Coordinates of N, CA and C in Angstrom, one line a residue:
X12 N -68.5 -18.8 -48.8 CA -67.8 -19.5 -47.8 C -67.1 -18.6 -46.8
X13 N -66.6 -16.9 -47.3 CA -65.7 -16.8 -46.2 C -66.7 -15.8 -45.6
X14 N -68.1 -15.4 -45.9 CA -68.7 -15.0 -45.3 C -69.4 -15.7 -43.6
X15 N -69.3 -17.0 -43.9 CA -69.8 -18.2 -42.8 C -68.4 -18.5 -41.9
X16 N -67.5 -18.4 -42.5 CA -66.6 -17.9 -41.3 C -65.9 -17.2 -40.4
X17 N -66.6 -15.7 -41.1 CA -66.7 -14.5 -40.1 C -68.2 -15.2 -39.3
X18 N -68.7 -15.1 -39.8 CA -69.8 -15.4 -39.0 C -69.9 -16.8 -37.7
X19 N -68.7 -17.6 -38.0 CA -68.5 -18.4 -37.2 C -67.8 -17.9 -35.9
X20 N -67.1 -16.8 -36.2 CA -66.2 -16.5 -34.9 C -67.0 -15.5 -34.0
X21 N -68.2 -15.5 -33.9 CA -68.7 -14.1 -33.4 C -68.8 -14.6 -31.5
X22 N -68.1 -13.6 -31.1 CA -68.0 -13.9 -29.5 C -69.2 -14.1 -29.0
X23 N -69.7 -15.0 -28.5 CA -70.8 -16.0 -28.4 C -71.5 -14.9 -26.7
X24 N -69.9 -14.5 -26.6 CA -69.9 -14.0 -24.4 C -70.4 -12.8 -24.7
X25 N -70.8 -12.0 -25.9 CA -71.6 -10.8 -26.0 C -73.4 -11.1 -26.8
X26 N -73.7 -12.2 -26.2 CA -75.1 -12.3 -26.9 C -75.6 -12.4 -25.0
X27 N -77.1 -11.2 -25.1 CA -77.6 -11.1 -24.0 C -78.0 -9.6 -24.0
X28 N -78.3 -9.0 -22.9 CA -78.6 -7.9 -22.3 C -77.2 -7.2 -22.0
X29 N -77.5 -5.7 -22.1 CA -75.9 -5.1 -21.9 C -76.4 -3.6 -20.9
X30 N -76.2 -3.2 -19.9 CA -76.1 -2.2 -19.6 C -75.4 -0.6 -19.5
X31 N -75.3 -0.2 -20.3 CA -74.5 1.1 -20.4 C -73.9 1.6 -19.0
X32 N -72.7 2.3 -18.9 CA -72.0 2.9 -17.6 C -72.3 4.2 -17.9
X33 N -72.3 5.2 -19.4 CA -71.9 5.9 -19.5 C -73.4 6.8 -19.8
X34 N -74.5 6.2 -19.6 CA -75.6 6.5 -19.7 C -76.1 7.0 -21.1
X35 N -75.6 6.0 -21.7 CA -76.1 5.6 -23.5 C -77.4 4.3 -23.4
X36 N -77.6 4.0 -24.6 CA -78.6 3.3 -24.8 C -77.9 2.1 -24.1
X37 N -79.4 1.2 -23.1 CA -78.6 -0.3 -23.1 C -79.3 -1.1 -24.3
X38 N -78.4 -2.2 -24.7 CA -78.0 -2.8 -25.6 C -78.7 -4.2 -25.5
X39 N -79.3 -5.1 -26.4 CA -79.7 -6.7 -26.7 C -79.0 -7.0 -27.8
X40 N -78.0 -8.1 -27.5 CA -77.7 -8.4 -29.0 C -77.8 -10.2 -28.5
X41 N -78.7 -10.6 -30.3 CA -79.3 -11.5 -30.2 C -79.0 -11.9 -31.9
X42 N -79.0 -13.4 -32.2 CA -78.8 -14.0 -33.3 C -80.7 -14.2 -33.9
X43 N -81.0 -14.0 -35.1 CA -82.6 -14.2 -35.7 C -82.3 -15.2 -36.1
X44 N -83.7 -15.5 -36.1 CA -84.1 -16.6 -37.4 C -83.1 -16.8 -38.6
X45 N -82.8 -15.5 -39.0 CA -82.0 -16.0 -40.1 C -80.5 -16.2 -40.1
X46 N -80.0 -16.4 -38.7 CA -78.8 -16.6 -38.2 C -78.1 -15.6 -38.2
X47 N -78.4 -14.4 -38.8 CA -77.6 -13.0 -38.6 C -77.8 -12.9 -37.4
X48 N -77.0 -11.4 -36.8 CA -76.6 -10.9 -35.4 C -77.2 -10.0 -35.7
X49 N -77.9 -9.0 -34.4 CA -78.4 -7.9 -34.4 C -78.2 -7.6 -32.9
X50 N -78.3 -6.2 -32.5 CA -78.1 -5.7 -31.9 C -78.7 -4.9 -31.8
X51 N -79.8 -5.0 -30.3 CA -81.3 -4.2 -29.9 C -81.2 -3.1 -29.4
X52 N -80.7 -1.6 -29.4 CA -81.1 -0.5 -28.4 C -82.1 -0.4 -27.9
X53 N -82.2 0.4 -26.6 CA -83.3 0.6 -25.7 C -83.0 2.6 -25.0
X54 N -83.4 3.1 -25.7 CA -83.3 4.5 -24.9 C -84.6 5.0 -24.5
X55 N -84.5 5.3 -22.9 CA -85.7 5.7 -22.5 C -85.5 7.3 -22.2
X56 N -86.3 8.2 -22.3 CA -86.1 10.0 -22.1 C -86.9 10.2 -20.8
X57 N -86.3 10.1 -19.9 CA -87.4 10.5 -18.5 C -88.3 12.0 -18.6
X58 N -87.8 12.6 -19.2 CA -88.8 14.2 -19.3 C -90.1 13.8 -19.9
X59 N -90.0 12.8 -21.1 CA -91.2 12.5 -21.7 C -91.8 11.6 -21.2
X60 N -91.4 10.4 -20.5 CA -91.5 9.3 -19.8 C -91.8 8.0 -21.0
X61 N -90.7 8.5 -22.9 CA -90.6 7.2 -23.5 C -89.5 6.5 -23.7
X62 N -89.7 5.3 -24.3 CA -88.5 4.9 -24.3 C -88.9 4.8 -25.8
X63 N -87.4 4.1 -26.5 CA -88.2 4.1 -27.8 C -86.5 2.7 -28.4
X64 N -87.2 2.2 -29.3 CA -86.2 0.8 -29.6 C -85.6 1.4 -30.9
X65 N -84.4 1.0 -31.2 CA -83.4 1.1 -33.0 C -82.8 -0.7 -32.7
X66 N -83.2 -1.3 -34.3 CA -82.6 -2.3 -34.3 C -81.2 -2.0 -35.4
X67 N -80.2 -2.8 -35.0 CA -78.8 -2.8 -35.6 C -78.3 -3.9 -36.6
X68 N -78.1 -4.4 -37.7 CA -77.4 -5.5 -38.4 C -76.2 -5.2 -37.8
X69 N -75.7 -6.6 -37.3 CA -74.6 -6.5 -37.2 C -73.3 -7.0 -38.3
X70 N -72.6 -6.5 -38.5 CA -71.3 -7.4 -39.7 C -70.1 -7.6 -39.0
X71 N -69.2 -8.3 -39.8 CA -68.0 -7.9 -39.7 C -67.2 -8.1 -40.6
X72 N -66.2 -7.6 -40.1 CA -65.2 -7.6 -41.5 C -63.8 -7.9 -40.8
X73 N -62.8 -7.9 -41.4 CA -61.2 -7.9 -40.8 C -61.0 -6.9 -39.4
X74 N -61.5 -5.9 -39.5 CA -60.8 -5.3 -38.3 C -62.2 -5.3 -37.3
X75 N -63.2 -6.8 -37.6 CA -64.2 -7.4 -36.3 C -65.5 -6.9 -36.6
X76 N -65.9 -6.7 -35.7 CA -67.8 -6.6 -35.7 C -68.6 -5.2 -35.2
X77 N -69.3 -5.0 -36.0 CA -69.8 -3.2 -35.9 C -70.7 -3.6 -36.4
X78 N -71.5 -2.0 -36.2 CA -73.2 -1.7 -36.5 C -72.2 -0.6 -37.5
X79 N -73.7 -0.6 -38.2 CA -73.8 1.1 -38.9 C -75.1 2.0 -38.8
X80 N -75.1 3.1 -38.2 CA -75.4 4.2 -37.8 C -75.6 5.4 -38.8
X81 N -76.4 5.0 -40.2 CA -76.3 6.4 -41.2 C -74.9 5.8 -41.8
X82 N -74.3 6.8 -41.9 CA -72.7 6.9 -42.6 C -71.8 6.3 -41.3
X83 N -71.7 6.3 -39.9 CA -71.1 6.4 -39.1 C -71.2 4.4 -38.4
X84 N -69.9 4.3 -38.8 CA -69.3 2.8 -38.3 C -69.4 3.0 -36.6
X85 N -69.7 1.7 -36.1 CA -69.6 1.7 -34.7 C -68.8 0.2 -34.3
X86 N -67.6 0.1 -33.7 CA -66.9 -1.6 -33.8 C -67.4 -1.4 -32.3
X87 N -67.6 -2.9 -32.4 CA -67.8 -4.1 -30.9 C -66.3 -4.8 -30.4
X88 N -66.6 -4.5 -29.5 CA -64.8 -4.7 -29.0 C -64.7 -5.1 -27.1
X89 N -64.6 -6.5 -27.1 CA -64.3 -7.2 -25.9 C -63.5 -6.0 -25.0
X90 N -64.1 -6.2 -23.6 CA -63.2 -5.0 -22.9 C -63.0 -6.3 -21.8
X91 N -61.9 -5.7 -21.1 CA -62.0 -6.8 -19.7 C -62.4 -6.2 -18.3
X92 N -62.7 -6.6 -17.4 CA -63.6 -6.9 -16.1 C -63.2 -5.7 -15.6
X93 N -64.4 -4.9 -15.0 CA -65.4 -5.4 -14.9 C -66.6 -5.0 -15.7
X94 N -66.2 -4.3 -17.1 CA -67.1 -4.6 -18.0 C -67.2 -5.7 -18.8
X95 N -67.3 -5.4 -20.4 CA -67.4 -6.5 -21.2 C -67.3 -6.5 -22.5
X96 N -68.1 -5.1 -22.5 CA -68.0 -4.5 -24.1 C -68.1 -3.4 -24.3
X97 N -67.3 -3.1 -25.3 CA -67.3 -1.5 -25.8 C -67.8 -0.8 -27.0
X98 N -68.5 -0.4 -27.4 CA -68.9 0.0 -28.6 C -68.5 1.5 -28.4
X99 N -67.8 1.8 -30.2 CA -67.2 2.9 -29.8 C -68.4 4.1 -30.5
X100 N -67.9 4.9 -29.9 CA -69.0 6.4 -29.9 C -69.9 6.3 -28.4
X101 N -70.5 5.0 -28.1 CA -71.4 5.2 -27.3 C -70.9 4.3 -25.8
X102 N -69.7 3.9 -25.7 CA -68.7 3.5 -24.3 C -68.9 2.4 -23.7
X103 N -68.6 2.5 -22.8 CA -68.4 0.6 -22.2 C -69.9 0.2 -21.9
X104 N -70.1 -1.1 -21.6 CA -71.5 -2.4 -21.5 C -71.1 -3.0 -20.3
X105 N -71.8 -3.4 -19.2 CA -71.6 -4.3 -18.1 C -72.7 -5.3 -18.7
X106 N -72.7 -6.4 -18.1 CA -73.4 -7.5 -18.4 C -74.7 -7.5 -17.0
X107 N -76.1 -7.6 -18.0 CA -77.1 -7.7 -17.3 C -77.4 -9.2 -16.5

């Protein structure tokens, strides 16, 4: 039960396409089939001319909603205008 109500609060205004400022990966986060959250990277390498995709589970817990990266936590965190979102390690998201 108190897993469905983390899962109820998930800011609804970060599902979509996200653009990086800081020229990190941009971002898809999107709810599956199975009602989990995930969160889509997209990093392209211009020298090689690829891009290449990492999918993310998203969670949350008390102190909100992150990916995990190996050993290495990453929180999702509302920023205000004129971005939107911040993921830490990899910096602010403008909305596509």
């Amino acid at each position: 039960m108190e897993e469905y109500q983390i899962y109820q609060g998930f800011p609804t205004e970060w599902l979509g396409a996200w653009e990086s400022i800081n020229a990190n990966p941009d971002v898809y986060i999107f709810q599956g089939y199975d009602g989990n959250y995930y969160l889509l990277a997209y990093n392209y390498d211009k020298e090689s001319e690829r891009g290449n995709f990492s999918c993310y589970d998203m969670n949350a817990d008390e102190n909100g909603w992150y990916i995990r990266m190996g050993m290495k936590c990453c929180l999702l965190m509302s920023e205000s205008s004129p971005y939107g979102l911040h993921i830490t390690s990899w910096g602010s998201y403008i909305k596509c």
